[in-house]
Structure formats: C-alpha cells, structure tokens
Coordinates of N, CA and C in Angstrom, one line a residue:
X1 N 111.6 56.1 110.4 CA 111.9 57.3 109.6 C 111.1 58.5 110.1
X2 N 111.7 59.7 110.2 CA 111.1 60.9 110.6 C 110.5 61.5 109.4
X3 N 109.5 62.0 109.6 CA 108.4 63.0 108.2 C 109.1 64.1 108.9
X4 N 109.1 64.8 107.4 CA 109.9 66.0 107.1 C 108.8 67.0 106.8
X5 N 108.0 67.9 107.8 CA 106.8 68.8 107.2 C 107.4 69.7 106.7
X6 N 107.1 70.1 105.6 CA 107.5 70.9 104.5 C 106.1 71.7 104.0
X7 N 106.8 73.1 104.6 CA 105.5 74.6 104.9 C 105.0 74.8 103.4
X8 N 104.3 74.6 103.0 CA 103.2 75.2 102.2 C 103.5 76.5 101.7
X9 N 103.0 76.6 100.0 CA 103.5 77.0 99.3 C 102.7 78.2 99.7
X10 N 102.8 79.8 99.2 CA 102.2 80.7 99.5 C 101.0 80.9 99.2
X11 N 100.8 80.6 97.6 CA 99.1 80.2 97.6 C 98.7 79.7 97.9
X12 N 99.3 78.1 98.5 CA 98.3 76.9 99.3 C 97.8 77.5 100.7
X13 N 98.6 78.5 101.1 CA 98.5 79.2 102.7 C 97.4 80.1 102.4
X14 N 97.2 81.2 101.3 CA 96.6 82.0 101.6 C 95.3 81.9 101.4
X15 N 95.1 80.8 100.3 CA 94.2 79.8 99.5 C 93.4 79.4 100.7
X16 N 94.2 78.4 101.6 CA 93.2 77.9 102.7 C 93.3 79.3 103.4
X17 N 93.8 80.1 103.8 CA 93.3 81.1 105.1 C 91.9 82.2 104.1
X18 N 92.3 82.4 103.1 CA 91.2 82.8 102.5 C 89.7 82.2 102.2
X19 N 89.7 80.8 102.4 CA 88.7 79.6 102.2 C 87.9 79.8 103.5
X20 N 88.5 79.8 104.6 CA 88.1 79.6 105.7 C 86.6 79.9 106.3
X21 N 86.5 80.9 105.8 CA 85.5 81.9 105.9 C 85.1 82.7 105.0
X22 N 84.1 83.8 104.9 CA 83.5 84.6 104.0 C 84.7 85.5 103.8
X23 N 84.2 86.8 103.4 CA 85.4 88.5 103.5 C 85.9 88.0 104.7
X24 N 87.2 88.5 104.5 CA 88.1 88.2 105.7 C 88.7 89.9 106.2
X25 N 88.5 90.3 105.3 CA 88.5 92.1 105.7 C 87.9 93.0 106.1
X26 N 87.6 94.3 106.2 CA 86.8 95.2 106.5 C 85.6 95.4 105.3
X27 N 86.6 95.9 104.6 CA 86.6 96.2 103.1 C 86.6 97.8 102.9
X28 N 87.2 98.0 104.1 CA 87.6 99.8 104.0 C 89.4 99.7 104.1
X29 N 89.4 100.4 103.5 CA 91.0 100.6 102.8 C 92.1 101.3 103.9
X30 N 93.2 100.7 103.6 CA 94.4 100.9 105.3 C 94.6 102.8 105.7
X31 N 94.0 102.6 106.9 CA 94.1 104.3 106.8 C 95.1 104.7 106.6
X32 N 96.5 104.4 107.1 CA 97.8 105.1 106.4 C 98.1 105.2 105.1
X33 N 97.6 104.4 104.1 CA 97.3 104.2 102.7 C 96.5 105.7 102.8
X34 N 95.5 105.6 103.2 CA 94.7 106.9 102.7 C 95.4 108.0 103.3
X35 N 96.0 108.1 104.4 CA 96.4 109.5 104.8 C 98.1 109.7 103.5
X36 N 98.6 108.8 103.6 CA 99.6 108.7 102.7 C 99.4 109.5 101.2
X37 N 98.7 108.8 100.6 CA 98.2 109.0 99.5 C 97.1 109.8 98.3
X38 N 96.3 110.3 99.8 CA 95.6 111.7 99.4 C 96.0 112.6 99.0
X39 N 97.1 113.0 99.0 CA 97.7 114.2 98.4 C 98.2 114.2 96.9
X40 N 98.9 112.8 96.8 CA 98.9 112.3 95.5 C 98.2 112.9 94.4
X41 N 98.7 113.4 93.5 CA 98.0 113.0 92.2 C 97.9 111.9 91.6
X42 N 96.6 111.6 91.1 CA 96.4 110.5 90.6 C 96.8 109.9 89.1
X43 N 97.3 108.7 89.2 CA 97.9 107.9 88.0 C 97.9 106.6 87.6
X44 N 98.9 106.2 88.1 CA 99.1 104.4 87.8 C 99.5 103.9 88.9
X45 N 99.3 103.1 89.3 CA 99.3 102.3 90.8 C 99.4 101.1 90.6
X46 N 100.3 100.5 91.6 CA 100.5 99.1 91.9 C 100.3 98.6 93.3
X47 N 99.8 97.7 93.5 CA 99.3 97.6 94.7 C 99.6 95.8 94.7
X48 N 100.5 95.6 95.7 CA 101.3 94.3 95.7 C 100.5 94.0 96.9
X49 N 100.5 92.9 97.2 CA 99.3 91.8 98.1 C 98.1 92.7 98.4
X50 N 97.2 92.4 97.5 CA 96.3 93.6 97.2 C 94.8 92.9 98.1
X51 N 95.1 91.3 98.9 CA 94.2 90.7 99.0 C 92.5 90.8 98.7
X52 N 91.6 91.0 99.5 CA 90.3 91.3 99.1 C 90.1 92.8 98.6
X53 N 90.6 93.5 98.3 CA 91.5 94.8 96.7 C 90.1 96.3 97.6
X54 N 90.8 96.3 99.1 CA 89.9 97.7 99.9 C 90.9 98.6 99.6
X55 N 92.0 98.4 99.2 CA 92.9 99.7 99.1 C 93.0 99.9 97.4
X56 N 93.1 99.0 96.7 CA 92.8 99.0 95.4 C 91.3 100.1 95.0
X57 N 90.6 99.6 95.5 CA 88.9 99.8 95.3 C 88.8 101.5 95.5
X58 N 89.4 102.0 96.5 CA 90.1 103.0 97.1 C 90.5 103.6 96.1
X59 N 92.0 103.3 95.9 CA 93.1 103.9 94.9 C 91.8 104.3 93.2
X60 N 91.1 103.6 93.1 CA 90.2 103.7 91.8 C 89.5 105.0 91.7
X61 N 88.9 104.4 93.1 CA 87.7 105.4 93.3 C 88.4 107.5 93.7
X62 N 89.9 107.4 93.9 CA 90.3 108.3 93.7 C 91.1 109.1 92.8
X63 N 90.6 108.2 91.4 CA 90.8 108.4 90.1 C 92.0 107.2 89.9
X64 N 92.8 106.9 90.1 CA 94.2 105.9 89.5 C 93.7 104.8 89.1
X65 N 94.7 104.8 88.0 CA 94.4 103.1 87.6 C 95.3 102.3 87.9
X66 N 95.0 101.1 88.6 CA 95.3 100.7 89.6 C 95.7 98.8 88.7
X67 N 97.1 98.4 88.8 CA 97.3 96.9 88.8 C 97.0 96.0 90.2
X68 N 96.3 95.6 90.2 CA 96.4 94.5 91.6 C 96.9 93.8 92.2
X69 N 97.8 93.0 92.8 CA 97.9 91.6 92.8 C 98.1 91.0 93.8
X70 N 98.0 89.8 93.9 CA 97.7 88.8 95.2 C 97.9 87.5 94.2
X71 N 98.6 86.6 95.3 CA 98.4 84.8 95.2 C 97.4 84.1 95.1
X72 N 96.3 85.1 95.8 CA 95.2 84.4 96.2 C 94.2 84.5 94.9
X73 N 93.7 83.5 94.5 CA 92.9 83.4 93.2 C 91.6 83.6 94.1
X74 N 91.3 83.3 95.1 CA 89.9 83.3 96.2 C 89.5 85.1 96.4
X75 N 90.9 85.7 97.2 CA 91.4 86.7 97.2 C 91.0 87.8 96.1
X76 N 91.5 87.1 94.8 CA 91.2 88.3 93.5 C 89.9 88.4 93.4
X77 N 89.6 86.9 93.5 CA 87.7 86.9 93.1 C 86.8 87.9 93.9
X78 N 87.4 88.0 95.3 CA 86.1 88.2 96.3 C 86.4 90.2 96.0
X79 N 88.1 90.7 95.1 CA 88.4 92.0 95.5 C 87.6 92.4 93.5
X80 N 87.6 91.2 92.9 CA 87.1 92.4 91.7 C 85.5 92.5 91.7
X81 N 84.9 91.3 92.6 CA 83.3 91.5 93.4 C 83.2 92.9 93.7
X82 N 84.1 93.4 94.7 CA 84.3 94.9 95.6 C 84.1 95.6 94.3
X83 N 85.1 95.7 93.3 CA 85.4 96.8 92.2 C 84.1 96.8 91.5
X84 N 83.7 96.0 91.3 CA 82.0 95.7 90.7 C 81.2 96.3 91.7
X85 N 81.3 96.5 92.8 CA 79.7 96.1 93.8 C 80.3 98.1 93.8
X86 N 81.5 98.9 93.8 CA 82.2 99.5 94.0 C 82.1 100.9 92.4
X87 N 81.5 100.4 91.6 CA 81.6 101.4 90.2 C 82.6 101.2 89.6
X88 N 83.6 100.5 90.2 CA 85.5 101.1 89.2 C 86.0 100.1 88.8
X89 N 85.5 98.7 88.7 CA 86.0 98.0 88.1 C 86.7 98.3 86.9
X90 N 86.9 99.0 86.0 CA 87.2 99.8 84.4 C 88.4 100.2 85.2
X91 N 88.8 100.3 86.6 CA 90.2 101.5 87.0 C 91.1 100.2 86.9
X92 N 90.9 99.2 87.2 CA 91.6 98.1 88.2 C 91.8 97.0 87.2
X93 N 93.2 96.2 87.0 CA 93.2 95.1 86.2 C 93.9 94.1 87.4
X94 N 93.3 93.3 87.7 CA 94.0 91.9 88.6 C 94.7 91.2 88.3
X95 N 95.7 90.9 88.7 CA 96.6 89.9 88.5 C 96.9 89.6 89.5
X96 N 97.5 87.7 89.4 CA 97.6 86.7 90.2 C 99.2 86.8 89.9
X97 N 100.3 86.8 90.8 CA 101.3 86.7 91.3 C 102.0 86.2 92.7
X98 N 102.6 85.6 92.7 CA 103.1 85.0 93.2 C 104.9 85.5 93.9
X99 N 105.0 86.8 94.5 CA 105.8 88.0 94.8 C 107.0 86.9 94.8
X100 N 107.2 85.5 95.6 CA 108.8 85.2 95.7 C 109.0 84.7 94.8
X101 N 108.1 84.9 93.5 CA 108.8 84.2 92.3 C 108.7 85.1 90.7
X102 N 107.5 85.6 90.9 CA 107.3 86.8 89.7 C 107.1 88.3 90.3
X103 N 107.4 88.6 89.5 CA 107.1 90.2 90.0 C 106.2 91.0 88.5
X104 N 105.3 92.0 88.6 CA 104.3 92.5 87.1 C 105.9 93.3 86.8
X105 N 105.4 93.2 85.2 CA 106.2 94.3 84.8 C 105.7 95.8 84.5
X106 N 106.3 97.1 84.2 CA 106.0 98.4 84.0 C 106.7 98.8 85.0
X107 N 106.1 100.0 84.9 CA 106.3 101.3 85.9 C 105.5 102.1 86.2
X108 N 105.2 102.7 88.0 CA 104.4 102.7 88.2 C 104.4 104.2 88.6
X109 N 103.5 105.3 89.0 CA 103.5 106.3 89.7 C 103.5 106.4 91.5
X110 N 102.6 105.2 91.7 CA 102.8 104.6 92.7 C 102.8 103.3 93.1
X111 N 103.6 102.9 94.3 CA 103.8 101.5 94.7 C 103.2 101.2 95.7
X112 N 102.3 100.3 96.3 CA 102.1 100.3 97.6 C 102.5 98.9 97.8
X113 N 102.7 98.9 99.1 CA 102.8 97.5 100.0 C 102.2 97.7 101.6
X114 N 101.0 97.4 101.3 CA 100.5 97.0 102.5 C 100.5 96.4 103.7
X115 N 101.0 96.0 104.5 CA 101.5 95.1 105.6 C 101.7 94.3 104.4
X116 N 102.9 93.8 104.1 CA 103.3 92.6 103.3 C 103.7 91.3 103.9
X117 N 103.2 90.9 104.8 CA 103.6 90.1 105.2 C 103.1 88.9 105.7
X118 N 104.0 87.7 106.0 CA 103.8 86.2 105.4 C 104.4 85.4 106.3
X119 N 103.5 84.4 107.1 CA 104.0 83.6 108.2 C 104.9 82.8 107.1
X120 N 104.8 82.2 105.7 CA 105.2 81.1 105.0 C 106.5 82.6 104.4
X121 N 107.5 81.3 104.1 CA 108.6 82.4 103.4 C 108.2 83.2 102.4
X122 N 109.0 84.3 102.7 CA 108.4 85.5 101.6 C 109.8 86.8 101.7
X123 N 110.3 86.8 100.3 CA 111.6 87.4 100.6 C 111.3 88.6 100.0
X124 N 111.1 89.4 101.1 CA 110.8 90.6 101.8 C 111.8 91.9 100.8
X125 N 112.8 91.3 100.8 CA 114.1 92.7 100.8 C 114.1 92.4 99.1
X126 N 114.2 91.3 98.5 CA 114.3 91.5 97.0 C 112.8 91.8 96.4
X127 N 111.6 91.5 97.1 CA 110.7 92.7 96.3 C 110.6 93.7 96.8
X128 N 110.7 94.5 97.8 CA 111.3 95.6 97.8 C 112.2 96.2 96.7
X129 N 113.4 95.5 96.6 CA 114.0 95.9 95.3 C 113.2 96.0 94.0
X130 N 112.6 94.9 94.0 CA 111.2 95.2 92.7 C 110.5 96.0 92.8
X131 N 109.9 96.2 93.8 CA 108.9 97.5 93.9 C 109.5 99.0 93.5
X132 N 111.2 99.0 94.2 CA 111.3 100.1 94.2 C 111.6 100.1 92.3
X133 N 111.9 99.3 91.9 CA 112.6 99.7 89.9 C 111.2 99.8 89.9
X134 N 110.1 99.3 90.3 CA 109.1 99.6 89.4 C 108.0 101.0 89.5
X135 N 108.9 102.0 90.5 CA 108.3 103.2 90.6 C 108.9 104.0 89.6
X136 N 108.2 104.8 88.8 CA 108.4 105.8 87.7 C 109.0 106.7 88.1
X137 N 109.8 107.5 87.5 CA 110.5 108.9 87.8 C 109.2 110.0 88.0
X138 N 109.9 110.4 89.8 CA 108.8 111.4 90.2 C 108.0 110.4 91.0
X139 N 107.9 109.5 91.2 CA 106.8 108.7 91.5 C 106.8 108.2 93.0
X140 N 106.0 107.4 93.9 CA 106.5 107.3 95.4 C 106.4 106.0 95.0
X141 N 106.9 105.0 96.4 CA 106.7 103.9 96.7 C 106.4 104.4 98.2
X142 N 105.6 103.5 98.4 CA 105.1 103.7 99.7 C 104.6 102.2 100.9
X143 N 105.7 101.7 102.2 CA 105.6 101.2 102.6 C 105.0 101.1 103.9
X144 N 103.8 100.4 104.2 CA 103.5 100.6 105.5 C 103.2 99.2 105.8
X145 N 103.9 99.0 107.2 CA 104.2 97.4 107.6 C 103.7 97.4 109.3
X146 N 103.4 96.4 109.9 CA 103.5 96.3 111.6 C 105.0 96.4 112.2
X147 N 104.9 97.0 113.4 CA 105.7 97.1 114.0 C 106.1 96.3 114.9
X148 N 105.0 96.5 116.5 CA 105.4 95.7 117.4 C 103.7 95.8 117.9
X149 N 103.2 95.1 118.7 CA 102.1 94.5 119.6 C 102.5 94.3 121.1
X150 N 102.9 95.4 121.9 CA 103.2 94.9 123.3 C 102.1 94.7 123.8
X151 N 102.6 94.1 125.3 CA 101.5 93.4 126.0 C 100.5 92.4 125.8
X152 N 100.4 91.9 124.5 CA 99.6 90.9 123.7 C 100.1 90.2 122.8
X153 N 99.4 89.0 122.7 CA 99.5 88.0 121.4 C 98.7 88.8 119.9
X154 N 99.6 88.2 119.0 CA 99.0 88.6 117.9 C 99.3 87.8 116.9
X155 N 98.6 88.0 115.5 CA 98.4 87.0 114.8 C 100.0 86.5 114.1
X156 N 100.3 85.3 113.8 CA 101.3 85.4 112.9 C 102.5 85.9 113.9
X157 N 102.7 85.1 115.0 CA 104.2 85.7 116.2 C 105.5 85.6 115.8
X158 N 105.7 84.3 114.5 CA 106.6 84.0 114.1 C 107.4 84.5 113.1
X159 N 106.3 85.8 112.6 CA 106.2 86.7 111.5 C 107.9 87.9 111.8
X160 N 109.0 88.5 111.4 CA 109.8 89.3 111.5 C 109.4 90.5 110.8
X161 N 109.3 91.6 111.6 CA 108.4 92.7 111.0 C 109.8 93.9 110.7
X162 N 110.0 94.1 109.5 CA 111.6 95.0 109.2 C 110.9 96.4 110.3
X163 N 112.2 97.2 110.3 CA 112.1 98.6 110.6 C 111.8 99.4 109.6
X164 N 111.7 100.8 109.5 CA 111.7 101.4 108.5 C 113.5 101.5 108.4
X165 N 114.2 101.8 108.9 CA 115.9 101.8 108.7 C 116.3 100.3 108.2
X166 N 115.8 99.3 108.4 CA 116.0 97.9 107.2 C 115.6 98.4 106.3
X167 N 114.2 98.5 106.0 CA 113.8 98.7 104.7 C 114.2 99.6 104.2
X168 N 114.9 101.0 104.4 CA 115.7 101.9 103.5 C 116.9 101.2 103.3
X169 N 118.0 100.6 103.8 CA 118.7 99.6 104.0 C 118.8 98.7 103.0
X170 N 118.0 98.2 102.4 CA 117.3 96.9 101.8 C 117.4 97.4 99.6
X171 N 116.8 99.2 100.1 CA 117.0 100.1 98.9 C 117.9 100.4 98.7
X172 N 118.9 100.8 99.8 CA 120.3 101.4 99.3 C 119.8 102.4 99.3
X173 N 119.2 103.3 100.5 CA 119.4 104.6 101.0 C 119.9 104.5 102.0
X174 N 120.6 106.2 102.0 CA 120.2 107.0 101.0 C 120.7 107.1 100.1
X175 N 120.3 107.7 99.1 CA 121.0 107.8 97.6 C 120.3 108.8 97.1
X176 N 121.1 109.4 95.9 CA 120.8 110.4 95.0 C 119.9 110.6 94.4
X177 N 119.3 109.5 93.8 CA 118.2 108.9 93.4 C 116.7 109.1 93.7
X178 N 116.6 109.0 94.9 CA 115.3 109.3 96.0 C 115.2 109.8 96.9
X179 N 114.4 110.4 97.9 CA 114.0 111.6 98.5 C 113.3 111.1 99.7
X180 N 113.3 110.5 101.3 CA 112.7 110.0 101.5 C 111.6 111.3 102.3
X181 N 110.7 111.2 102.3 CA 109.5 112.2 102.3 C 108.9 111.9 103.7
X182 N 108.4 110.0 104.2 CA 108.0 109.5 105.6 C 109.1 108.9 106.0
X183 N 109.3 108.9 107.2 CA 110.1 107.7 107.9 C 109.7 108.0 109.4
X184 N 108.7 107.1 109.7 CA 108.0 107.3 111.2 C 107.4 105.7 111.8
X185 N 107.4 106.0 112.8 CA 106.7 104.7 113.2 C 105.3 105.1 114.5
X186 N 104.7 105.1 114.0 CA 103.1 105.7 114.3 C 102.3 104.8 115.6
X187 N 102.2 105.4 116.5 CA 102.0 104.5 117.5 C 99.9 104.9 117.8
X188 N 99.2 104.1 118.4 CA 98.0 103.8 118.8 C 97.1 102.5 119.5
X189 N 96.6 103.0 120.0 CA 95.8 102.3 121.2 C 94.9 101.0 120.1
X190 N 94.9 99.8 120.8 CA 94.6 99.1 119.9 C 93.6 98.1 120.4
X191 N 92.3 97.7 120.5 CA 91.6 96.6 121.0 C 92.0 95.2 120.6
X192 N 92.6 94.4 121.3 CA 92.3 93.2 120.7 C 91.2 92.0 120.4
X193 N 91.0 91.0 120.3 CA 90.0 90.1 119.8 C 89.1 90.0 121.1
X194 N 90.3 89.9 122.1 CA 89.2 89.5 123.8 C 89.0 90.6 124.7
X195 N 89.2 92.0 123.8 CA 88.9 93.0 124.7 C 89.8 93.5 125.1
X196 N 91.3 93.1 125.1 CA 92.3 93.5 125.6 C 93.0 94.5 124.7
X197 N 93.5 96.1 125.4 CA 93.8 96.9 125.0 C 95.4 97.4 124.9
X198 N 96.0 97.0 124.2 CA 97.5 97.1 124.0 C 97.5 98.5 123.4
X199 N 99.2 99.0 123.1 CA 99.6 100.1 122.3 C 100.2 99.2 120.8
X200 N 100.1 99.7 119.7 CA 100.4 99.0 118.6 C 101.1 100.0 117.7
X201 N 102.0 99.7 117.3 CA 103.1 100.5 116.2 C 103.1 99.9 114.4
X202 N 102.8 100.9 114.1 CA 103.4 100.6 112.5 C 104.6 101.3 111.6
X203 N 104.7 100.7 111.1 CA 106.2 101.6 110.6 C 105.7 102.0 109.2
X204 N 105.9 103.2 108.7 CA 105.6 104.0 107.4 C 106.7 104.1 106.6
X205 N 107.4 104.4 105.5 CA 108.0 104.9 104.9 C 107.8 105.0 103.3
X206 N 107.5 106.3 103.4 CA 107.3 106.6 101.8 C 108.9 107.5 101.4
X207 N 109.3 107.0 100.2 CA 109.7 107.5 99.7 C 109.4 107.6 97.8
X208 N 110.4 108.9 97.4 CA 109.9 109.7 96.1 C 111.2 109.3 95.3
X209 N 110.9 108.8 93.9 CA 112.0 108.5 93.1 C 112.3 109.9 92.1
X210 N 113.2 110.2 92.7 CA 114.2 111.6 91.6 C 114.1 111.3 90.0
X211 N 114.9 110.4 90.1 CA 115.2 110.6 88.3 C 115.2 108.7 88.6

C-alpha cells in the first residue's frame, strides 16, 4: 500500500516554522507598507497575516487602531510582546484566524496584505474578495506581494506569486466602485543569504473604495 502525505494544515505549518527558532523577523515594518501608508489618515486597520505584528506595531504607533491576525498562536504571542515592549498595545486587538476558512468581521479604513503568502494551500483570490468587502467607503486596501527573484533560489519556489493585473482581476476591476491609486511592480537590488546579489520585484497595488 502507498502512504498518501497529506500537506499540513496552515497552523500546523506556520506553528512549526514559527517554533523553529526565536523572532523570525526584523521587527521593522514592510517598507512599502510604510511608503504606502504614510499619507493615510489614520483609523481602523486590518492587517491580515499580521505574523510577528512589525507592520501592525507600526500602523499603532501612527495613530490607527489596528485588528491583527495570523494562524499562528506562536506568531500572535511573540507580535502582542512587540505592542507591549512597543507602548501601543491599547491600539491593537489580536486575533487568531485562519484566512481559508474564517475571515474577522467589520469594516475597515484600511486593509493590508502583506506578502500573503503560503507554501501550504491558501486561496488567495477569495480573501482578496474578503478583504476587499471589508474596506469602508473611502477607505484603501492595499496589496503588496513578491514578484519574481532572478538569478537565485528563494524561499518557498513552489509558492505562485499573482500579478498586480490578477489581483485587480480577482476584484473585478475596473469598476465604478474603486479607484485604483498604485499599480506598479518595484524593482531593487537584493542580497541573498550566501552573499549573492540578484534584482528582486514586488508587485504593489493599492486601491481606494468609492462608495
């Protein structure tokens, strides 16, 4: 009889890759998040795979109050530490989600999605569709994802990284509805782990919900 490996659930994945080791992050917040989002006025924020919460901790500390969330129960622990070690804990409420199966409810002023992405299944295009109902009139959602890694290995190869034209795609733009404000794909020189220096692309797209 042949064993059937059957991939691991999203928390069990991120649970061990978060276990592994201590902070697995910087703990400084994604610079396109910050160039994005500076201009913003500050409000209510949602911040979907929020892992060890540098962009959250961020979003606080520039006044928003900010929902969190991540799979990772390891993850939440080590990002509401940050908000504590950070002053803003009072901005930020954590929650544990699990994106291919619940989504928070409300509405938000802002959305973010961080590189969202997941060697184990993770259906990409229907939270998107959640993200985008869950942005408030007037409000952005704002996606910034990997693009491509030439000349090098990188982490996660098996990973499918959308365009920005999928992911408008995915929303049903364009439409009347929203306004798209970014749609770029940002390129820079990038060191890898063994010193090796590739060009690296990310794909941005913010857009603004009308009515």
């Amino acid at each position: 009889m042949t064993d059937i490996q059957q991939q691991p659930t999203p928390q069990a994945f991120w649970e061990e890759y978060y276990g592994r080791s201590g902070r697995v992050w910087s703990g400084r917040p994604n610079p396109l998040l910050v160039r994005e989002a500076a201009d913003l006025p500050a409000g209510s924020a949602l911040d979907l795979g929020c892992g060890e919460g540098a962009d959250a901790v961020w979003l606080a500390a520039e006044g928003w109050n900010v929902t969190a969330v991540d799979v990772s129960p390891t993850a939440l622990e080590r990002a509401a530490e940050h908000a504590v070690a950070a002053g803003c804990e009072d901005r930020i409420e954590w929650r544990r989600h699990d994106l291919s199966t619940s989504f928070p409810a409300g509405t938000y002023d802002l959305v973010s999605l961080q590189f969202l992405h997941s060697p184990v299944e993770l259906p990409v295009e229907r939270i998107l569709r959640s993200a985008a109902a869950a942005v408030a009139p007037g409000g952005v959602l704002l996606f910034v994802g990997h693009g491509e890694f030439p000349g090098r290995r990188h982490a996660h190869e098996d990973v499918r990284y959308p365009t920005p034209e999928e992911l408008m795609e995915a929303m049903g733009l364009p439409s009347p509805d929203w306004r798209v404000e970014v749609r770029e794909s940002p390129r820079r020189e990038e060191t890898g782990p063994e010193g090796q220096v590739g060009i690296r692309t990310d794909h941005v797209l913010r857009v603004r919900r009308l009515r």
